[in-house]
Coordinates of C-alpha atoms and ligand atoms in Angstrom, one line a residue:
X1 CA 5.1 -23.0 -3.1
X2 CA 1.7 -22.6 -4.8
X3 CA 1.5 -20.9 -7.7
X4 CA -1.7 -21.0 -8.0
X5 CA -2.6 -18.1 -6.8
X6 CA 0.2 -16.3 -9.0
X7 CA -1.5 -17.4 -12.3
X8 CA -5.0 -16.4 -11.7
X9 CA -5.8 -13.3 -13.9
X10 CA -6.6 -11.2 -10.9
X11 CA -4.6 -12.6 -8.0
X12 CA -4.8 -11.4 -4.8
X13 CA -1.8 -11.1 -1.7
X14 CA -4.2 -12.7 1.1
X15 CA -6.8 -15.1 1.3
X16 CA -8.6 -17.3 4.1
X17 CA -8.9 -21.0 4.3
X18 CA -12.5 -22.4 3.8
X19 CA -12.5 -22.9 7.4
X20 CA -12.1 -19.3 8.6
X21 CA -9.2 -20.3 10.7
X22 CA -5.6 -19.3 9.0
X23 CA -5.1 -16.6 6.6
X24 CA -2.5 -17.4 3.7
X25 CA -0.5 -14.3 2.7
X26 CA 2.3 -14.2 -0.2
X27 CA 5.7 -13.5 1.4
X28 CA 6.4 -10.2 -0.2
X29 CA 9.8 -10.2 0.9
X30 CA 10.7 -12.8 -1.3
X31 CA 9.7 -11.6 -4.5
X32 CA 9.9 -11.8 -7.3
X33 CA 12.6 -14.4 -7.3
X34 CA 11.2 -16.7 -4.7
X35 CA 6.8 -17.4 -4.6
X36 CA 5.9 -18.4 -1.0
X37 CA 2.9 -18.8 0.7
X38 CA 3.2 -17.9 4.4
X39 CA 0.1 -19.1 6.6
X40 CA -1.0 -17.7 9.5
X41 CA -2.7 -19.4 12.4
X42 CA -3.1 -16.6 15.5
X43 CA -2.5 -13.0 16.0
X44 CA 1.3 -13.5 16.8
X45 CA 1.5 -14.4 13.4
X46 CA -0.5 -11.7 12.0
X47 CA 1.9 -8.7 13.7
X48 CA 4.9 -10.9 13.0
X49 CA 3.7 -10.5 9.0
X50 CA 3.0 -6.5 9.2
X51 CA 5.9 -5.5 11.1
X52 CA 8.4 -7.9 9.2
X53 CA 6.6 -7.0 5.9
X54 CA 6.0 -10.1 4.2
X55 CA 2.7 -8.2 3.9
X56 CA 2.7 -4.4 3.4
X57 CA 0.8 -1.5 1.3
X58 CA -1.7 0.6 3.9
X59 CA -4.9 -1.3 2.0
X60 CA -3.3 -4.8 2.5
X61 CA -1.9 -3.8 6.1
X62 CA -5.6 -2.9 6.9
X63 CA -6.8 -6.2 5.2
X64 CA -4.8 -8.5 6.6
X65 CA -5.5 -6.9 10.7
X66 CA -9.0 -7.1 9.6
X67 CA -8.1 -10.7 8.8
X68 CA -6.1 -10.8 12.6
X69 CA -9.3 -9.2 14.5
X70 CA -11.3 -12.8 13.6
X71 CA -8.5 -14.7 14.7
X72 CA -8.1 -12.8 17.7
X73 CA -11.8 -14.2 17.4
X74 CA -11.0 -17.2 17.0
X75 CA -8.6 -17.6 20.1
X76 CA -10.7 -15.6 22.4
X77 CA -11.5 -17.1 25.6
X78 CA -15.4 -18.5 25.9
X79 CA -16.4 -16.4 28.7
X80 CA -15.6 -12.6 29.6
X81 CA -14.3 -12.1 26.7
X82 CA -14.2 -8.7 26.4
X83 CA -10.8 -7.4 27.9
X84 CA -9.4 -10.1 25.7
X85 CA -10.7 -8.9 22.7
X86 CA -9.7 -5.0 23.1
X87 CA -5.9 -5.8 24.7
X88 CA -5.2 -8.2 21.7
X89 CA -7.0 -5.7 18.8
X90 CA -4.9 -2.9 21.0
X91 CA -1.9 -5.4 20.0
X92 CA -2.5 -5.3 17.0
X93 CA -2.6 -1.8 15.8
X94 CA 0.0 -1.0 17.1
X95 CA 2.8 -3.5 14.7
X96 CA 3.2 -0.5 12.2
X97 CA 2.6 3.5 13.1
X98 CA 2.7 5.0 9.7
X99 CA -0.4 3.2 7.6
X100 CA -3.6 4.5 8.8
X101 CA -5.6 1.4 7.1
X102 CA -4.3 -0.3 10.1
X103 CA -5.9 1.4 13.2
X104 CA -8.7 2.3 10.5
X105 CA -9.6 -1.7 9.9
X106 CA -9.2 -2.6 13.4
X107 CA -11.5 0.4 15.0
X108 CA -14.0 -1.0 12.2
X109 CA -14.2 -4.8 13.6
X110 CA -13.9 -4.6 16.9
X111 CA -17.4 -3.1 17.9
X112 CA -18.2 -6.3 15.4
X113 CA -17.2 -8.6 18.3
X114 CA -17.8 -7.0 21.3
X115 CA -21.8 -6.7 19.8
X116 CA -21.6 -10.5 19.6
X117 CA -21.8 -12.4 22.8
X118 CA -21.8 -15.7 21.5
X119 CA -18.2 -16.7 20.2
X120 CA -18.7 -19.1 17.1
X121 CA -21.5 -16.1 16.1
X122 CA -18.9 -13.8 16.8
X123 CA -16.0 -15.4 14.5
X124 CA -18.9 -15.4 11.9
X125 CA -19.5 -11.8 11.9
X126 CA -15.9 -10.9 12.0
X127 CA -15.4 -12.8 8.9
X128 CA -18.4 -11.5 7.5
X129 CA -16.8 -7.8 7.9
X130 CA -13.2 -8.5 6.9
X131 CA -15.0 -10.4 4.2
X132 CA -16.5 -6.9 3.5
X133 CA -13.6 -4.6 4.6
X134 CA -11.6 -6.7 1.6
X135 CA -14.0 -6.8 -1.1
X136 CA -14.3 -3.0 -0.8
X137 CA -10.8 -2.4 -1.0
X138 CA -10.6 -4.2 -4.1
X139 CA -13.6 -2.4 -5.8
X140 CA -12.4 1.1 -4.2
X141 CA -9.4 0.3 -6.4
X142 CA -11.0 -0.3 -9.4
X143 CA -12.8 2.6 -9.0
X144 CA -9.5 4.7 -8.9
X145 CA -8.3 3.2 -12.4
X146 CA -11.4 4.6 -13.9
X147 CA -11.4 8.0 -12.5
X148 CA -7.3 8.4 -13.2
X149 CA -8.0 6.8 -16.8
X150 CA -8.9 10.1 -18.0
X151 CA -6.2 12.1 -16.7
X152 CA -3.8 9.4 -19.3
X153 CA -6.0 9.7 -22.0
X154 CA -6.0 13.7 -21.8
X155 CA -2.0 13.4 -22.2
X156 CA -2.0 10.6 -25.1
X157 CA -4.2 12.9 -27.2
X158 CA -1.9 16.4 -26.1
X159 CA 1.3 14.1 -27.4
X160 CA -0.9 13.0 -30.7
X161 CA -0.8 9.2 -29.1
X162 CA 2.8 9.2 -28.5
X163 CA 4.0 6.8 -25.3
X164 CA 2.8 8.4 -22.0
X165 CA 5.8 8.4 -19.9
X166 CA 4.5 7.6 -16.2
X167 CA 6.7 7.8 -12.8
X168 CA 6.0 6.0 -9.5
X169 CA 7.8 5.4 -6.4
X170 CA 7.6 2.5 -4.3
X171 CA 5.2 -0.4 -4.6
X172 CA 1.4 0.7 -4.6
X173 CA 0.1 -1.9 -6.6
X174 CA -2.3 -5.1 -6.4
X175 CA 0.6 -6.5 -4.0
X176 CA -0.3 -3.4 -1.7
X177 CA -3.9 -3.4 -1.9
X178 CA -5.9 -6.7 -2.9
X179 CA -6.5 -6.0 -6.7
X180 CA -5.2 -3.3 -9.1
X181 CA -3.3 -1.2 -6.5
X182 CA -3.9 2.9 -6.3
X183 CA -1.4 4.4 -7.8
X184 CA -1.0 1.5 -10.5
X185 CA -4.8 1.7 -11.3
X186 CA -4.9 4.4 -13.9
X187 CA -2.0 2.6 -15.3
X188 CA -3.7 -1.1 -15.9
X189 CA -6.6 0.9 -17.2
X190 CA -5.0 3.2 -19.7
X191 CA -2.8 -0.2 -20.7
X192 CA -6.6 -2.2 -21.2
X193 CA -7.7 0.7 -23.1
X194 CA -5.3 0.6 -25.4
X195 CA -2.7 3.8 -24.5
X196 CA 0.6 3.9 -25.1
X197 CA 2.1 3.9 -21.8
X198 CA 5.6 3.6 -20.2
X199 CA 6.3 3.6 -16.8
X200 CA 9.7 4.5 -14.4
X201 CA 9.5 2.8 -11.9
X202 CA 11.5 4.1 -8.7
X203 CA 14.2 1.2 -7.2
X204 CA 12.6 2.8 -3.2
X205 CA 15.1 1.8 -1.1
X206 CA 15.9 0.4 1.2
X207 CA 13.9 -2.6 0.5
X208 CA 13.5 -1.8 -3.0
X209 CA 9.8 -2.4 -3.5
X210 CA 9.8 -0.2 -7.0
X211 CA 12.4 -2.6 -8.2
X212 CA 11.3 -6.0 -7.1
X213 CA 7.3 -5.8 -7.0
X214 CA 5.9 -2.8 -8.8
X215 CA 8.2 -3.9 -11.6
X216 CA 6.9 -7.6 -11.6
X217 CA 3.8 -6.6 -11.7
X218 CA 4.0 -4.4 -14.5
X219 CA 6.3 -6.9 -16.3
X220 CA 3.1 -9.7 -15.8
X221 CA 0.8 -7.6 -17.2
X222 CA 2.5 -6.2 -20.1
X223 CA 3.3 -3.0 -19.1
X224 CA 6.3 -1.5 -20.8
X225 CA 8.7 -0.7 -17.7
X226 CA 12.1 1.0 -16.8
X227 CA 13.4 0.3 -13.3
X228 CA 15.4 3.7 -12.5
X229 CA 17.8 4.4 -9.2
X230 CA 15.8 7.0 -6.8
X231 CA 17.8 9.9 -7.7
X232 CA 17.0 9.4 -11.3
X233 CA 13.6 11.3 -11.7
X234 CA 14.5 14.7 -11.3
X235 CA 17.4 14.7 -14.2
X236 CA 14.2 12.4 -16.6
X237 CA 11.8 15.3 -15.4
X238 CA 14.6 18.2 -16.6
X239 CA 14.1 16.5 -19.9
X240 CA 10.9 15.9 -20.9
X241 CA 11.0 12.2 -20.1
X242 CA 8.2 12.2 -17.9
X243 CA 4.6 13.4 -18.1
X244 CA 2.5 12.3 -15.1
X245 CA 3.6 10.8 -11.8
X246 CA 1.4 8.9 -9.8
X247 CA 2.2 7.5 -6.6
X248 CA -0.1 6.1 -3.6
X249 CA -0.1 7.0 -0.3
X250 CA -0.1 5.4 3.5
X251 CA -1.9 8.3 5.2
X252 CA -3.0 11.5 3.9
X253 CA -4.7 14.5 6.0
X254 CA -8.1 16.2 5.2
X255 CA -5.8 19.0 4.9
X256 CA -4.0 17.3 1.9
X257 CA -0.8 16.2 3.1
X258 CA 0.7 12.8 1.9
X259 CA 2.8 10.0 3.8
X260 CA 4.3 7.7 1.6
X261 CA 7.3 6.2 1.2
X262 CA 10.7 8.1 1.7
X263 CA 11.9 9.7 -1.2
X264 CA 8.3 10.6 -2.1
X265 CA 8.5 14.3 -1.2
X266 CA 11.6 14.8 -3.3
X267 CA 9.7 13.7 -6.3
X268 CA 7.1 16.1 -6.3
X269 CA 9.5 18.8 -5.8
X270 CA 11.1 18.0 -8.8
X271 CA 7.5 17.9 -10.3
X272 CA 6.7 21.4 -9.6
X273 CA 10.3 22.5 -10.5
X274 CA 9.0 20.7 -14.1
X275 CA 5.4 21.7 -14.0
X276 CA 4.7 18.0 -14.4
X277 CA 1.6 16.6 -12.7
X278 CA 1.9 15.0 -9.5
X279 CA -1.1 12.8 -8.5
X280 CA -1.3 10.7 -5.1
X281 CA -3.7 7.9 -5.8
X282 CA -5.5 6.5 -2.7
X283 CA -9.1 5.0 -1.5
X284 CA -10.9 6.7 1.4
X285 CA -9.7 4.2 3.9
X286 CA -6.6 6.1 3.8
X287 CA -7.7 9.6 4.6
X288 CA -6.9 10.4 8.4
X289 CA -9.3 12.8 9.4
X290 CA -7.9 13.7 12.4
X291 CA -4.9 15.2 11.9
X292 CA -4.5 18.9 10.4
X293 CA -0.5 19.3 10.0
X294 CA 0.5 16.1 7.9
X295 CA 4.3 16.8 8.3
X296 CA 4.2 17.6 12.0
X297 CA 1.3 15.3 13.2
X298 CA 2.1 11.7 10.9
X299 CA 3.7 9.3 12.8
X300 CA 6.9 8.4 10.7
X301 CA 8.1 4.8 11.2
X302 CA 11.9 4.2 11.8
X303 CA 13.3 0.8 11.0
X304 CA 15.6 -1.4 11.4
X305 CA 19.0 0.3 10.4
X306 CA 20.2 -2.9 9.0
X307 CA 17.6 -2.5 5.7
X308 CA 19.9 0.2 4.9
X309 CA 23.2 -1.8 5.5
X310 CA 22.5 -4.7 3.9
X311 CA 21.3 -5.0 0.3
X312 CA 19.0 -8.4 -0.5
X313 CA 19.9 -10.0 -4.0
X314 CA 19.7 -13.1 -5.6
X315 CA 23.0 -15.4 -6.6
X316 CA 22.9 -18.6 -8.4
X317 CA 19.5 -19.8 -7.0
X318 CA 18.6 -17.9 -4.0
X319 CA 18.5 -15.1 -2.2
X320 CA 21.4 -13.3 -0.4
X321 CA 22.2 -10.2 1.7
X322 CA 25.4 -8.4 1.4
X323 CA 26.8 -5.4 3.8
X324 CA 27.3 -2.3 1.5
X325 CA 28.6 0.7 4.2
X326 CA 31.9 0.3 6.7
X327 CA 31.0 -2.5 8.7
X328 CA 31.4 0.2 11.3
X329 CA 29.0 2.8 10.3
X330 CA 25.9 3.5 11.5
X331 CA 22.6 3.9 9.5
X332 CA 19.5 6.0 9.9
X333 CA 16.3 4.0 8.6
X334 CA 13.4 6.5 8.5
X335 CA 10.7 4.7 6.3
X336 CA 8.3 7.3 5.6
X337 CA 8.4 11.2 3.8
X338 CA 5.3 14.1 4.1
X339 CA 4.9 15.8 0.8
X340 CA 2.8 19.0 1.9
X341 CA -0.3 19.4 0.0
X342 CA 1.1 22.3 -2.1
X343 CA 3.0 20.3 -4.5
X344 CA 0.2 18.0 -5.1
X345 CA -1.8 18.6 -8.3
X346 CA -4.7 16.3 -7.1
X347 CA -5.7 13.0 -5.5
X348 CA -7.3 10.2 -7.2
X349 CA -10.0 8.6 -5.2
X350 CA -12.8 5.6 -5.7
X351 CA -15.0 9.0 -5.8
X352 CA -13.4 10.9 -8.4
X353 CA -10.6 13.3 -8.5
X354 CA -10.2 16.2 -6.1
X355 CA -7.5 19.6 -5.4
X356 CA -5.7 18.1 -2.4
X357 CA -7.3 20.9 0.0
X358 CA -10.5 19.9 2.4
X359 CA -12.9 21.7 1.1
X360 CA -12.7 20.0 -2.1
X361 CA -12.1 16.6 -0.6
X362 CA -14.9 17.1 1.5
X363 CA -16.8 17.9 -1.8
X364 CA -16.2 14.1 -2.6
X365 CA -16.8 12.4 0.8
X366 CA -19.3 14.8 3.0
X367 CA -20.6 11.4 4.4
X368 CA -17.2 10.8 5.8
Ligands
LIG1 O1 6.7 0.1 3.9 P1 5.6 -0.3 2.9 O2 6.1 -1.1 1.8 O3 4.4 -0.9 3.6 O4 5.2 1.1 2.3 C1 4.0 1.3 1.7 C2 4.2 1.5 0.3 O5 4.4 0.6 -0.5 C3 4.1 2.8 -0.2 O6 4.4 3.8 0.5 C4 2.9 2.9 -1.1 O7 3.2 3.8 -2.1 C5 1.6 3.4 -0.5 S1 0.6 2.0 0.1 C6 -0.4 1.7 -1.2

């Protein structure tokens, strides 16, 4: 337990040792009743952390491989190193399908290491990009706060500074993504600035990251809060409870199609059935470029049934897990919804706000 980390004003979810050899990582699956520091030594720790989610959030997935390419570094045989280096990073981004910051992070360090023939110069300059790849996640983030403070603003003036009621789904905040978070950005800054906000935030089961971590973090900074069940958005949207939803995202297309977590696209159908705003909050890292058909074309991840079958809680000092369906029946666990780019009103980036269609995203990023 170190709680060090939790008290800092800006804490972040992963951090290295002095030495560049382990990566320390909160155990996400704890929270927010239980503050553990998990540290990992070699790549079989790293996957073990992404696919067993102790860390999770596409901009922390992609941190924390970026973090596994330099110990893959580290481990790497001194001589003919090569096929080492690309079977192991090959490993690697392949312990979650749906986050594209994955395959994104590890495609960035590995022509890093394979430049570098010499291996203690090589763990140096893979810790001098993940070093990088980390630092610019945080400040891509920050970025998105101040281009999606506006759109808050805009609302607290058109309701004569009455509370801005905000929705979000799942957990896209600084647990997800270094510092700040994406969708909870504009939220922290319109909070700073001194709006009146209020936020529902989505349980998300199965693992009910809405309930236990976007709702801690909001609770730690001061931000009035309402934990709602999934289904409860639609019926608060029928009557005028909600203004603005904001959500993040773990791979959108060019094309404007969003992955994020299931339950997602049902929200922003009931946003357009309500003519209420529906904004996808995400830094560049988590545009795929490749893919034209978001719905047909993202991978969707399927878990383990028993997330659905079992419920985690916490009892008289520590956590439990209790079976809620027929011991007998079986569950389907798909992790992952596409919300077609139709019914989304516009995507907050670290470059401004665009229409979720390529010509205007392309508008932002023609470097890209
Ligand atoms: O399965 P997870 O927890 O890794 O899912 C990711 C998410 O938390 C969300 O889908 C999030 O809204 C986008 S990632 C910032």
């Amino acid at each position: 337990m170190n709680c060090a980390n939790a008290e800092k004003k800006n804490p972040r979810p992963l951090w290295t040792d002095a030495a560049g050899k382990t990566v320390k990582v909160i155990d996400q699956r704890l929270l927010p009743h239980e503050y553990v520091i998990a540290e990992l030594k070699n790549l079989d720790d790293i996957i073990r952390a992404i696919k067993e989610m102790y860390v999770r959030g596409a901009p922390l997935i992609g941190a924390t491989a970026a973090c596994g390419v330099c110990l893959i570094a580290v481990h790497a045989p001194e001589q003919n190193a090569e096929n080492y280096l690309k079977e192991e990073c090959a490993r690697l981004r392949a312990s979650r399908p749906t986050a594209v910051n994955l395959a994104w992070a590890v495609d960035r360090m590995l022509p890093h290491l394979l430049a570098e023939k010499n291996k203690e110069k090589r763990i140096a300059a893979a810790w001098e990009e993940a070093e990088t790849i980390i630092e610019l996640e945080a400040e891509n983030c920050r970025k998105i706060g101040e281009y999606g403070l506006p759109l808050i603003r805009e609302i607290s003036k058109k309701k004569g500074g009455k509370t801005v009621n905000l929705l979000t789904h799942c957990n896209a905040g600084w647990l997800a993504c270094i510092e700040w978070g994406t969708a909870t950005a504009p939220m922290y800054a319109a909070h700073m600035a001194g709006i009146d906000i209020h936020v529902w935030v989505d349980e998300t089961r199965p693992l009910n990251q809405g309930a236990r971590l976007t709702a801690w973090e909001l609770g730690k900074a001061g931000i009035k809060h309402t934990v709602i069940t999934d289904n409860a958005g639609g019926h608060l949207m029928q009557h005028g409870m909600v203004d603005m939803v904001i959500t993040g995202t773990d791979r959108s297309t060019y094309t404007g199609d969003v992955a994020n977590k299931i339950g997602t696209y049902l929200k922003a159908l009931a946003a357009k059935d309500n003519n209420i705003p529906f904004y996808v909050a995400l830094p560049s890292t988590t545009f795929d470029r490749t893919l034209r058909d978001g719905v047909r074309e993202i991978p969707i991840e399927e878990r383990d049934p028993d997330e659905i079958r079992f419920i985690q809680g916490y009892e008289k000092g520590s956590i439990k897990s209790v079976l809620v369906p027929p011991e007998d029946s079986p569950a389907g666990n798909y992790a992952f919804d596409v919300t077609p780019a139709r019914l989304v009103s516009g995507f907050i980036t670290e470059r401004g706000i665009c229409r979720a269609e390529e010509k205007d995203i392309r508008r932002l990023f023609p470097d890209q």
